[in-house]
Amino acid sequence: MTTSTKSPIWESVNRPSTRRTFLKAAGGTGLLAAMGGGPLLNYMAVAAPTDDRNATAGKWVASTCQGCTTWCPVQVHVRDGRAISVRGNPHSKANHGEICPRPHLALQQVYDPDRIKVPMKRTNPKKGRAEDPKFVPISWDEAMGLIADKMMELRATDETHKFVLFRGRYSYMRDIIYSAVPKIFGSPNGISHSAICAEAEKFGPYYTEGYWDYRDYDLENTRYVLCWGADPLSSNRQVPHAISAWSKVRDQAQIAVVDPRLSSTAAKADEWLPVLPGEDGALAVAMAHVILVEGLWSRKFVGDFTEGQNLFVPGATVDELAFEEIHTSGVVRWWNLELKDRTPEWAAEQCGIPAEQIRRVAIGFAKAAPRAISWLSPGASMQARGGYAAMATHALNGLVGSTDHLGGVVQKTKVPADTVPDFAAYQDEMSKKNSKQKKIDQRGTLAFPSLKKGKSGGGVVTNNAADAMLNEDPYEIKVAIAYWANFAFSCSGTDRWEQALTKLPFFAHITTHASEMTHFADVVLPAAHHMFEKWGFVKSKQNLYGYASLNERVVQPMWDVRQDETEIPWMLAEKLAEKGFDNLHRYFKEQFTDPETGKTPTNSEEFALGAVKKFTRSHWDATHGDYGKYGDKLKGWADYVEKGVWNSHRFKVGGVLGHFKTETGKFEFYSETLKKALAGHAEKHATTVDEVLKATNYTARGELAYVPHFEPALRWGDEKEYPLIFFEHRSRLNREGRSANCSWYQAHKNADPGDENWDDVLKMNPVDAAKLGLNNGEMVKVTSPIGSITVNLKLWEGVRPGTVAKCYGQGHWAYGRVAALDFQKRIPRGGNNNVILPPEYDRLSGSTARHGGVARVKIERA
Amino acid sequence: MNTEIIYEIQSGPYWDWRVALDLFLGGAGIGALLFAVLLDERFKGKYQRICRTAAWLAPLLVGAGLLLVMLKMGRPFHLFLAYTNFNPTSPLWWGGVFQPLLLVGAFVYALMWRGDQAQDSARTWLGRLLAPLAVIVGAYHGMLLSVIVARPLWNTGPTVVAAMLGFVSTGIAVVMLVHLIRMKMAGRLADEAHVAQFLDNMRVVRNTLFVVLLLQLGTFFLWWLSLNFGALQDQQALAAANEICGPMFWWLGIVVGLVLPIALGAFAVWRGEASYRRLQIGVIGLTSFMILLGGFFFRLAVLVGGQQDLPVNITF
Amino acid sequence: MAKKQYSMVIDLHACVGCTACDIACKRENNVPAEFAWSNHIIQTEGTFPDVKYRHIPTMCNHCTDAPCVANCPTTAMHKTEDGLTMLDAEKCIGCRACQLACPYGVIYFNEHEPHQPLPTDKEAVIPGCTATIEEVREKTGTPLPYYNPARAETIPGIRPKGVAEKCTLCDHRLAKGDVPACVEACPAGARIFGDLNDPQSAPRKALNKHAPSVLRPEKGTQPNVLYIRDF
């Protein structure tokens, strides 16, 4: 049942076979028996206690899990100086002491023998996947010296902008390394991962209600949950809160899940709408159509026809003056431009959901409203042209008045925090000049509007950086540092990243584990683990509470690691100062005095801790202006460390009504905000909005571009050659693609519906398998127009015929001995979806279109 | 309607060929012991030679079985704990307590057959003591599988009966086969008169064996009926076992182990006259060998087949 | 009758199938990755798009009439006063009769040394720069870096080769008044734990509200893990 030939790390030999009745008989294990070692009866603890964190009896210490983007406050049980257990932080009002499976897996990350334990240096100058980097251990001093030398070369030639800092996951200490370091050094290039994450999702609420962020959901009071690709019981977002609330939600609300795969949330729902990937927009506009035709919109939120009679008749244009709107703007124009012909029958053809189910769900949702949630997620938005699907699905909340309402969808509470102090005084002429250069990702160019918060080039186009580097457009990148990032694995079209990194003259990678990106590095710096070894903090929300949660150094690191966002910039600053550029070091010393002790930092650890205290002062320091204003009043730093979390006041619904930060101040169905943004971008490039739409690959022209509308799914590959639509999904055990080296991850992988333990299966409906003559469990080659992977086939009824699905997170060839089938030979366990997913975009938001069935594939017996 | 059920547990079989061999050897040993004791008791030294063969086979076979089953255990030397921890619901407890005792007793009993005396009252009395012990150990072998409610293939009445009958048939067969070898080695097979006497003496044994084999076949048939027409789980268990162990069971266990010996036995009864004596000796040898072969594979098939994973019937 | 009858009522309506229980159990009890004291059955039923998916957590049922106890030759497997089915590793002879007798597949047997890496795992993946398992063991002074010493308070912290092991309902935690690790880890509140003999206990109250089901009721084992509602 498994393809594994290697054993997991902490156990191994007598792995159970599958008991799989009705499908196949149990097989033997076929694995080698292990040798050596004695029985460990009544093993006694060893280490002696040093301080209370190491007390033999053990102690719960607060920290933060960043295994997904929920960012839960947790507590770690420390005994004998070891982390042995994890639970939710009971002081947190957001996850109220609950955690999902992910934090437990983190124990296997921090103690993973495959972590990098010392800085290392490449000794094979040739780069490429086929090359062995021949890493050798070096000192921190040598490592920082190597990086500083390369950076100083850029200063010598006035090319400081050819330095780039890639950021993957982060804590809110990020601006030290991401903003201050490049800008004081003289580069505009802080390139974040945001556009491979969920920027297209934020596009929806921003261009309807002026809110560029994730929403919160009042699950406790809701009566209808309509999930758009959202799988809150597994991922994205507020997973523990959703899990703990779900029993009650099921008791008092209807749940409908739009997802081509029977997700874990779909398995616990009343309705499953297995939409054709990428056609969520069609479904959403049809639901809007039904809500209007049936007269089920919110009279209180949207308004009504002045004559009272519902003029929304299918196919008929309505006079805008006949309708008086309250908190919204442009409902009739939306109807006239888009909705009037978007009948459920039309949508059924387009998206594969029967008209009667569309009608039933739309009516159910609207009738439950305003205590209803249209829950938008990356699944329904991180698609080619997905920005409009994001708008359409979020607009449903506007239509039924569930936005900013009890039991509905709300914005967030303020979580005050400080960030890096102004550094203009530390920028010299070169850095001032060069940090104003264009950024490497081509954001804001005609084809990449990336309209974050209405600004042309306002957002990052992460995945395009690879092409830009390869094409040296706008210029060549000579030195790069990446931290907590693995773009050669996590960005679609991985081969471009491999090429770009091969071409890159000098690359330093800050990471806990060797990874696909590390393979191309010249210098590798071992990073502290965010949950156990690092000081930092994050801001997030769940359950209508905003919060700040501390990352704490819960245990002393086992290896010679440093904190990525604080210690390493400090050490780099020291080294640059040694080589003659001391601006960064002066900035750190002069601007980062510890607010508790008043001391100037003298080493990296003091700097790291002091910076966290400084940024979070409003949470614990009564002398800060924001102290207690928005939430908890923690009694000093020690109290904060003890509790680990600062909670905001509970979100009060209704406060945003009338104050939407849109152009009109209303909830916009006709987005004046987007109109302005598009016009701004067109003007910048001296062209028309239609030309912009053409250049960015959208089908809409004219006014249609300003309303949430249907855009047909964009797919790579000809249907004849590539008959099936491939789509991917997330795992409830993924720690953002970093947990595949944990044996617990592999041993429990079938927690994801349809998946198999110790495997990375391609899920296919038996109907398609019969057509292709393929059988359950056989190896298949999955080929898209850009690449192929070879994985085991799993026949499963929970996936839509005509589509095939595979989970993201496996297919690592360089992440360790469990994640890879053979680390030395670079053979992955399973296959990385990003090898076959093309580098396609939702260009208006700059997002990578990793969802929406962007790749067609053919499947052959391997 | 498709239903896929996945339940990953530790893979079996938990008990392998070593346990099957213990069941087989131990059973045959018990049969051999009873053979010796009964013949000695009933015919008072008339069958001294063959009793000696049987008496010696008993401890060797029981001992080999015990050794094998101990090899299978995680911590075999803790078996003595059975003497200090009382658990009569467990057949293995009975086995743990009584099989070593039987082994020792049978060994002493065999030693007592060393001399030439046709009658030995001490030996006879020891035999009388050992007989019930042998029955207990035999019952343990029979009950071992049948009390396991979780395994429908085993959890039947006929399983016990079949096992008990199996002791008799394999016990007789092993004694006959070994004895024939001894006769051949001693050159007694060349002696016409001796062979005639032997065949005549063995008529009662042959008839017993014939009846036991028929009963075994009948018991097996009942067992098959109860499973095949039993509850869904019984049917599933039979199907699962059949899938993996069917050929072994049908061809080796039933055809070779029962049907052919019965046929050959019938032939021997039919053609009992003097001119067929040499052939009769051959038939006895061949039949014994087939019974033993069938007896082992029958047990192996049932043991392994009974451990096949069964559908998890989810009733809610 | 036992003084107490500890019991787990699993509310399948609340369970979301996340396996936090399974993983927390492994950690709490130092269970080898290939064993699952806390486990689950997965059922996918029907044809697209009418598909019903179920995730049914399983564990030792701590049966009142436990076949593993009845079949143990040395009373190593026994019932306690609190209604737990416990294995005394010192008495276990490794005969696997309990495993055969259990209708639920929840008993595991250590055929090999537990938590042993393969010989090929003894090299660092990047020599000199990453660690080996032995190195981590030396650094932490434990066989598992996250080894839980509390487990050794009632049974061997790691069960040696040659003996069986299974769920103990975290008896070492119960002794301190804590709930089992799987109960603490369950974010859905689907695991309702307590003493069935106490009419005020949480499981008793849950059973008063919902009729329970058990796995393989026809075996007559009287499981003390009961299921209410449907997934």
mmCIF file of N, CA, C and O in Angstrom, chain A residues 7 9-12 14 16 40-41 43 46 79 82 84-85 98-99 101 107-108 113 117 120 244 247 250-251 268 732 748 750 796-797 801 817 824, chain C residues 12-13 15-18 22 26-27 33-34 40 42 44 46 48 115-116 118 121 123 125 129 131 133 135 141-142 145-147 149 156 158 187 231:
data_model
loop_
_atom_site.group_PDB
_atom_site.id
_atom_site.type_symbol
_atom_site.label_atom_id
_atom_site.label_comp_id
_atom_site.label_asym_id
_atom_site.label_seq_id
_atom_site.Cartn_x
_atom_site.Cartn_y
_atom_site.Cartn_z
ATOM 1 N N SER A 7 12.631 4.021 5.856
ATOM 2 C CA SER A 7 11.841 4.038 7.062
ATOM 3 C C SER A 7 11.701 5.456 7.560
ATOM 4 O O SER A 7 12.507 6.316 7.284
ATOM 5 N N ILE A 9 11.756 8.115 10.723
ATOM 6 C CA ILE A 9 12.910 8.234 11.598
ATOM 7 C C ILE A 9 12.755 7.583 12.959
ATOM 8 O O ILE A 9 13.586 6.781 13.347
ATOM 9 N N TRP A 10 11.705 7.892 13.636
ATOM 10 C CA TRP A 10 11.666 7.496 15.033
ATOM 11 C C TRP A 10 11.050 6.145 15.285
ATOM 12 O O TRP A 10 10.603 5.831 16.368
ATOM 13 N N GLU A 11 10.921 5.358 14.327
ATOM 14 C CA GLU A 11 10.309 4.071 14.488
ATOM 15 C C GLU A 11 10.606 3.417 13.204
ATOM 16 O O GLU A 11 11.392 3.901 12.454
ATOM 17 N N SER A 12 9.942 2.338 12.926
ATOM 18 C CA SER A 12 10.150 1.971 11.590
ATOM 19 C C SER A 12 9.681 0.647 11.124
ATOM 20 O O SER A 12 9.121 0.581 10.068
ATOM 21 N N ASN A 14 7.901 -2.467 11.817
ATOM 22 C CA ASN A 14 6.694 -3.248 11.553
ATOM 23 C C ASN A 14 5.502 -2.341 11.296
ATOM 24 O O ASN A 14 4.574 -2.274 12.059
ATOM 25 N N PRO A 16 2.112 -1.154 9.988
ATOM 26 C CA PRO A 16 0.945 -1.979 9.721
ATOM 27 C C PRO A 16 0.547 -1.925 8.246
ATOM 28 O O PRO A 16 0.730 -0.913 7.588
ATOM 29 N N LEU A 40 13.986 -0.372 26.287
ATOM 30 C CA LEU A 40 14.068 0.835 27.103
ATOM 31 C C LEU A 40 12.948 0.804 28.122
ATOM 32 O O LEU A 40 11.960 1.502 28.018
ATOM 33 N N LEU A 41 13.119 -0.047 29.085
ATOM 34 C CA LEU A 41 12.095 -0.191 30.109
ATOM 35 C C LEU A 41 12.242 0.904 31.149
ATOM 36 O O LEU A 41 13.333 1.174 31.625
ATOM 37 N N TYR A 43 12.362 4.016 31.288
ATOM 38 C CA TYR A 43 13.424 4.965 31.030
ATOM 39 C C TYR A 43 13.308 6.153 31.985
ATOM 40 O O TYR A 43 12.254 6.733 32.153
ATOM 41 N N VAL A 46 16.834 12.375 32.686
ATOM 42 C CA VAL A 46 18.236 12.607 32.996
ATOM 43 C C VAL A 46 18.578 14.037 33.399
ATOM 44 O O VAL A 46 19.100 14.271 34.488
ATOM 45 N N ARG A 79 9.887 19.891 29.968
ATOM 46 C CA ARG A 79 10.327 19.081 31.094
ATOM 47 C C ARG A 79 11.768 18.675 30.828
ATOM 48 O O ARG A 79 12.091 18.248 29.727
ATOM 49 N N ARG A 82 13.337 19.810 27.745
ATOM 50 C CA ARG A 82 12.844 19.333 26.448
ATOM 51 C C ARG A 82 11.381 19.702 26.286
ATOM 52 O O ARG A 82 10.616 19.652 27.251
ATOM 53 N N ILE A 84 7.926 18.528 25.324
ATOM 54 C CA ILE A 84 7.368 17.180 25.150
ATOM 55 C C ILE A 84 5.890 17.169 24.808
ATOM 56 O O ILE A 84 5.347 16.131 24.477
ATOM 57 N N SER A 85 5.258 18.328 24.882
ATOM 58 C CA SER A 85 3.828 18.306 24.609
ATOM 59 C C SER A 85 3.356 19.716 24.255
ATOM 60 O O SER A 85 4.018 20.694 24.584
ATOM 61 N N GLU A 98 -7.934 25.684 22.285
ATOM 62 C CA GLU A 98 -7.986 24.514 21.392
ATOM 63 C C GLU A 98 -6.912 24.640 20.313
ATOM 64 O O GLU A 98 -6.587 25.736 19.879
ATOM 65 N N ILE A 99 -6.404 23.503 19.889
ATOM 66 C CA ILE A 99 -5.499 23.485 18.738
ATOM 67 C C ILE A 99 -5.890 22.344 17.801
ATOM 68 O O ILE A 99 -6.525 21.387 18.216
ATOM 69 N N PRO A 101 -4.465 19.512 14.703
ATOM 70 C CA PRO A 101 -3.360 18.537 14.796
ATOM 71 C C PRO A 101 -1.972 19.142 14.568
ATOM 72 O O PRO A 101 -0.974 18.553 14.988
ATOM 73 N N LEU A 107 6.603 19.244 17.193
ATOM 74 C CA LEU A 107 7.615 18.585 18.032
ATOM 75 C C LEU A 107 8.587 17.783 17.177
ATOM 76 O O LEU A 107 9.768 17.678 17.487
ATOM 77 N N GLN A 108 8.066 17.203 16.123
ATOM 78 C CA GLN A 108 8.936 16.419 15.244
ATOM 79 C C GLN A 108 9.736 17.301 14.291
ATOM 80 O O GLN A 108 10.673 16.827 13.671
ATOM 81 N N PRO A 113 16.284 15.269 13.234
ATOM 82 C CA PRO A 113 17.729 15.173 13.022
ATOM 83 C C PRO A 113 18.180 15.760 11.690
ATOM 84 O O PRO A 113 19.371 16.065 11.530
ATOM 85 N N LYS A 117 22.272 22.043 11.504
ATOM 86 C CA LYS A 117 22.708 22.360 12.873
ATOM 87 C C LYS A 117 23.814 23.415 12.942
ATOM 88 O O LYS A 117 24.062 23.973 13.999
ATOM 89 N N MET A 120 26.504 26.481 6.875
ATOM 90 C CA MET A 120 27.251 25.674 5.912
ATOM 91 C C MET A 120 27.488 26.440 4.618
ATOM 92 O O MET A 120 26.810 27.408 4.298
ATOM 93 N N SER A 244 -13.989 23.511 16.833
ATOM 94 C CA SER A 244 -14.692 23.442 18.112
ATOM 95 C C SER A 244 -16.122 23.954 17.994
ATOM 96 O O SER A 244 -16.996 23.536 18.736
ATOM 97 N N SER A 247 -19.851 21.530 15.726
ATOM 98 C CA SER A 247 -20.984 20.737 16.199
ATOM 99 C C SER A 247 -22.200 21.647 16.392
ATOM 100 O O SER A 247 -23.312 21.326 15.971
ATOM 101 N N ARG A 250 -23.509 22.957 13.078
ATOM 102 C CA ARG A 250 -24.342 21.955 12.390
ATOM 103 C C ARG A 250 -25.721 21.848 13.028
ATOM 104 O O ARG A 250 -26.700 21.560 12.346
ATOM 105 N N ASP A 251 -25.755 22.052 14.329
ATOM 106 C CA ASP A 251 -27.047 21.979 15.009
ATOM 107 C C ASP A 251 -27.956 23.136 14.625
ATOM 108 O O ASP A 251 -29.168 22.971 14.534
ATOM 109 N N LYS A 268 -18.668 17.235 6.384
ATOM 110 C CA LYS A 268 -19.454 17.591 7.571
ATOM 111 C C LYS A 268 -20.441 18.699 7.223
ATOM 112 O O LYS A 268 -20.639 19.625 8.015
ATOM 113 N N ARG A 732 -4.757 18.931 6.277
ATOM 114 C CA ARG A 732 -4.945 19.382 7.653
ATOM 115 C C ARG A 732 -3.687 19.130 8.482
ATOM 116 O O ARG A 732 -3.599 19.583 9.608
ATOM 117 N N HIS A 748 -0.288 9.557 9.530
ATOM 118 C CA HIS A 748 -1.699 9.943 9.700
ATOM 119 C C HIS A 748 -2.238 10.682 8.484
ATOM 120 O O HIS A 748 -3.228 11.381 8.570
ATOM 121 N N ASN A 750 -3.901 9.860 6.033
ATOM 122 C CA ASN A 750 -5.281 9.612 5.578
ATOM 123 C C ASN A 750 -6.313 10.401 6.381
ATOM 124 O O ASN A 750 -7.515 10.248 6.171
ATOM 125 N N TRP A 796 -11.401 7.210 -5.933
ATOM 126 C CA TRP A 796 -12.192 7.721 -4.815
ATOM 127 C C TRP A 796 -13.421 8.433 -5.351
ATOM 128 O O TRP A 796 -13.329 9.181 -6.330
ATOM 129 N N GLU A 797 -14.538 8.190 -4.703
ATOM 130 C CA GLU A 797 -15.790 8.798 -5.173
ATOM 131 C C GLU A 797 -15.905 10.276 -4.806
ATOM 132 O O GLU A 797 -16.780 10.977 -5.300
ATOM 133 N N PRO A 801 -15.819 13.618 -11.408
ATOM 134 C CA PRO A 801 -15.366 13.014 -12.668
ATOM 135 C C PRO A 801 -14.896 14.117 -13.635
ATOM 136 O O PRO A 801 -15.462 15.203 -13.661
ATOM 137 N N ARG A 817 15.036 12.923 5.099
ATOM 138 C CA ARG A 817 14.993 11.512 4.697
ATOM 139 C C ARG A 817 13.601 10.900 4.689
ATOM 140 O O ARG A 817 13.396 9.877 4.059
ATOM 141 N N GLN A 824 19.672 11.498 -0.979
ATOM 142 C CA GLN A 824 20.939 11.617 -1.711
ATOM 143 C C GLN A 824 20.720 11.625 -3.222
ATOM 144 O O GLN A 824 21.413 12.321 -3.955
ATOM 145 N N LEU C 12 -19.795 11.408 17.282
ATOM 146 C CA LEU C 12 -19.371 11.462 15.875
ATOM 147 C C LEU C 12 -19.895 12.714 15.163
ATOM 148 O O LEU C 12 -19.306 13.170 14.189
ATOM 149 N N HIS C 13 -20.958 13.253 15.676
ATOM 150 C CA HIS C 13 -21.494 14.499 15.112
ATOM 151 C C HIS C 13 -20.492 15.640 15.304
ATOM 152 O O HIS C 13 -20.332 16.490 14.443
ATOM 153 N N CYS C 15 -17.128 15.100 16.020
ATOM 154 C CA CYS C 15 -15.822 14.723 15.473
ATOM 155 C C CYS C 15 -15.695 15.217 14.029
ATOM 156 O O CYS C 15 -16.616 15.056 13.236
ATOM 157 N N VAL C 16 -14.544 15.816 13.728
ATOM 158 C CA VAL C 16 -14.313 16.262 12.357
ATOM 159 C C VAL C 16 -13.241 15.413 11.662
ATOM 160 O O VAL C 16 -12.847 15.698 10.534
ATOM 161 N N GLY C 17 -12.745 14.407 12.366
ATOM 162 C CA GLY C 17 -11.766 13.513 11.743
ATOM 163 C C GLY C 17 -10.386 14.111 11.573
ATOM 164 O O GLY C 17 -9.652 13.749 10.662
ATOM 165 N N CYS C 18 -9.981 14.992 12.492
ATOM 166 C CA CYS C 18 -8.710 15.705 12.287
ATOM 167 C C CYS C 18 -7.485 14.905 12.717
ATOM 168 O O CYS C 18 -6.369 15.258 12.385
ATOM 169 N N ASP C 22 -5.131 11.022 17.584
ATOM 170 C CA ASP C 22 -4.165 9.971 17.231
ATOM 171 C C ASP C 22 -2.731 10.443 17.468
ATOM 172 O O ASP C 22 -1.896 9.700 17.982
ATOM 173 N N LYS C 26 0.095 9.277 20.399
ATOM 174 C CA LYS C 26 1.444 8.793 20.087
ATOM 175 C C LYS C 26 2.471 9.502 20.952
ATOM 176 O O LYS C 26 3.382 8.897 21.490
ATOM 177 N N ARG C 27 2.309 10.820 21.047
ATOM 178 C CA ARG C 27 3.259 11.620 21.794
ATOM 179 C C ARG C 27 3.192 11.305 23.292
ATOM 180 O O ARG C 27 4.199 11.051 23.931
ATOM 181 N N ALA C 33 5.703 5.157 15.685
ATOM 182 C CA ALA C 33 4.882 5.783 14.636
ATOM 183 C C ALA C 33 4.020 4.774 13.887
ATOM 184 O O ALA C 33 2.959 5.110 13.387
ATOM 185 N N GLU C 34 4.485 3.519 13.831
ATOM 186 C CA GLU C 34 3.710 2.546 13.049
ATOM 187 C C GLU C 34 2.557 1.948 13.841
ATOM 188 O O GLU C 34 1.759 1.200 13.288
ATOM 189 N N HIS C 40 -8.406 5.100 13.678
ATOM 190 C CA HIS C 40 -9.697 5.433 13.098
ATOM 191 C C HIS C 40 -10.035 4.531 11.923
ATOM 192 O O HIS C 40 -9.154 4.031 11.237
ATOM 193 N N ILE C 42 -12.048 4.633 8.327
ATOM 194 C CA ILE C 42 -12.544 5.606 7.356
ATOM 195 C C ILE C 42 -13.481 4.893 6.395
ATOM 196 O O ILE C 42 -13.149 3.835 5.863
ATOM 197 N N THR C 44 -15.941 5.546 3.010
ATOM 198 C CA THR C 44 -16.500 6.396 1.952
ATOM 199 C C THR C 44 -17.573 5.570 1.260
ATOM 200 O O THR C 44 -17.297 4.493 0.743
ATOM 201 N N GLY C 46 -21.138 5.414 -1.264
ATOM 202 C CA GLY C 46 -21.966 6.083 -2.261
ATOM 203 C C GLY C 46 -21.216 6.360 -3.551
ATOM 204 O O GLY C 46 -20.075 5.950 -3.729
ATOM 205 N N PHE C 48 -20.430 9.403 -6.592
ATOM 206 C CA PHE C 48 -20.430 10.838 -6.858
ATOM 207 C C PHE C 48 -21.742 11.269 -7.488
ATOM 208 O O PHE C 48 -22.199 10.608 -8.418
ATOM 209 N N HIS C 115 11.011 2.018 18.116
ATOM 210 C CA HIS C 115 11.671 3.302 17.826
ATOM 211 C C HIS C 115 13.087 3.145 17.302
ATOM 212 O O HIS C 115 13.958 3.956 17.588
ATOM 213 N N GLN C 116 13.322 2.084 16.576
ATOM 214 C CA GLN C 116 14.666 1.909 16.039
ATOM 215 C C GLN C 116 14.740 2.411 14.610
ATOM 216 O O GLN C 116 13.917 2.048 13.781
ATOM 217 N N LEU C 118 16.389 2.493 10.851
ATOM 218 C CA LEU C 118 17.077 1.503 10.029
ATOM 219 C C LEU C 118 18.569 1.827 10.012
ATOM 220 O O LEU C 118 18.966 2.980 10.214
ATOM 221 N N ASP C 121 19.599 4.856 8.252
ATOM 222 C CA ASP C 121 19.274 6.165 8.798
ATOM 223 C C ASP C 121 20.371 6.678 9.715
ATOM 224 O O ASP C 121 20.248 7.720 10.318
ATOM 225 N N GLU C 123 23.310 7.641 8.990
ATOM 226 C CA GLU C 123 24.129 8.692 8.383
ATOM 227 C C GLU C 123 23.354 9.997 8.396
ATOM 228 O O GLU C 123 22.151 10.006 8.219
ATOM 229 N N VAL C 125 22.000 13.325 6.635
ATOM 230 C CA VAL C 125 21.703 13.533 5.212
ATOM 231 C C VAL C 125 22.725 14.488 4.583
ATOM 232 O O VAL C 125 23.056 14.354 3.411
ATOM 233 N N CYS C 129 26.720 18.639 8.744
ATOM 234 C CA CYS C 129 25.854 19.818 8.796
ATOM 235 C C CYS C 129 24.479 19.507 9.370
ATOM 236 O O CYS C 129 23.821 20.376 9.931
ATOM 237 N N ALA C 131 22.153 16.296 11.552
ATOM 238 C CA ALA C 131 22.454 15.342 12.622
ATOM 239 C C ALA C 131 22.052 13.926 12.248
ATOM 240 O O ALA C 131 21.477 13.677 11.189
ATOM 241 N N ILE C 133 20.233 10.375 14.138
ATOM 242 C CA ILE C 133 19.296 10.065 15.215
ATOM 243 C C ILE C 133 20.055 9.835 16.520
ATOM 244 O O ILE C 133 19.648 10.291 17.582
ATOM 245 N N GLU C 135 22.786 11.161 17.403
ATOM 246 C CA GLU C 135 23.247 12.451 17.914
ATOM 247 C C GLU C 135 22.139 13.160 18.691
ATOM 248 O O GLU C 135 22.370 13.734 19.757
ATOM 249 N N GLY C 141 19.524 13.028 25.749
ATOM 250 C CA GLY C 141 19.606 12.002 26.773
ATOM 251 C C GLY C 141 18.358 11.141 26.844
ATOM 252 O O GLY C 141 18.030 10.581 27.877
ATOM 253 N N THR C 142 17.664 11.067 25.762
ATOM 254 C CA THR C 142 16.425 10.283 25.731
ATOM 255 C C THR C 142 16.377 9.452 24.457
ATOM 256 O O THR C 142 17.021 9.798 23.468
ATOM 257 N N PRO C 145 13.420 12.373 21.389
ATOM 258 C CA PRO C 145 13.678 13.717 21.919
ATOM 259 C C PRO C 145 12.492 14.273 22.702
ATOM 260 O O PRO C 145 12.666 15.033 23.633
ATOM 261 N N TYR C 146 11.285 13.869 22.297
ATOM 262 C CA TYR C 146 10.082 14.359 22.996
ATOM 263 C C TYR C 146 9.521 13.261 23.899
ATOM 264 O O TYR C 146 8.333 13.226 24.178
ATOM 265 N N TYR C 147 10.410 12.362 24.320
ATOM 266 C CA TYR C 147 10.023 11.273 25.216
ATOM 267 C C TYR C 147 9.265 11.802 26.437
ATOM 268 O O TYR C 147 9.704 12.743 27.091
ATOM 269 N N PRO C 149 8.364 11.230 30.060
ATOM 270 C CA PRO C 149 8.718 10.382 31.203
ATOM 271 C C PRO C 149 7.509 10.011 32.055
ATOM 272 O O PRO C 149 7.532 8.992 32.750
ATOM 273 N N PRO C 156 5.958 0.431 31.319
ATOM 274 C CA PRO C 156 7.224 0.843 30.708
ATOM 275 C C PRO C 156 7.025 2.048 29.789
ATOM 276 O O PRO C 156 6.085 2.065 28.989
ATOM 277 N N ILE C 158 8.605 3.008 27.276
ATOM 278 C CA ILE C 158 8.567 2.456 25.924
ATOM 279 C C ILE C 158 8.505 0.953 26.108
ATOM 280 O O ILE C 158 9.289 0.390 26.862
ATOM 281 N N PRO C 187 -10.041 19.058 19.600
ATOM 282 C CA PRO C 187 -10.540 20.432 19.545
ATOM 283 C C PRO C 187 -12.046 20.509 19.331
ATOM 284 O O PRO C 187 -12.643 21.564 19.457
ATOM 285 N N PHE C 231 -21.383 10.718 11.998
ATOM 286 C CA PHE C 231 -20.325 11.647 11.559
ATOM 287 C C PHE C 231 -20.900 12.709 10.636
ATOM 288 O O PHE C 231 -21.642 12.396 9.730
#
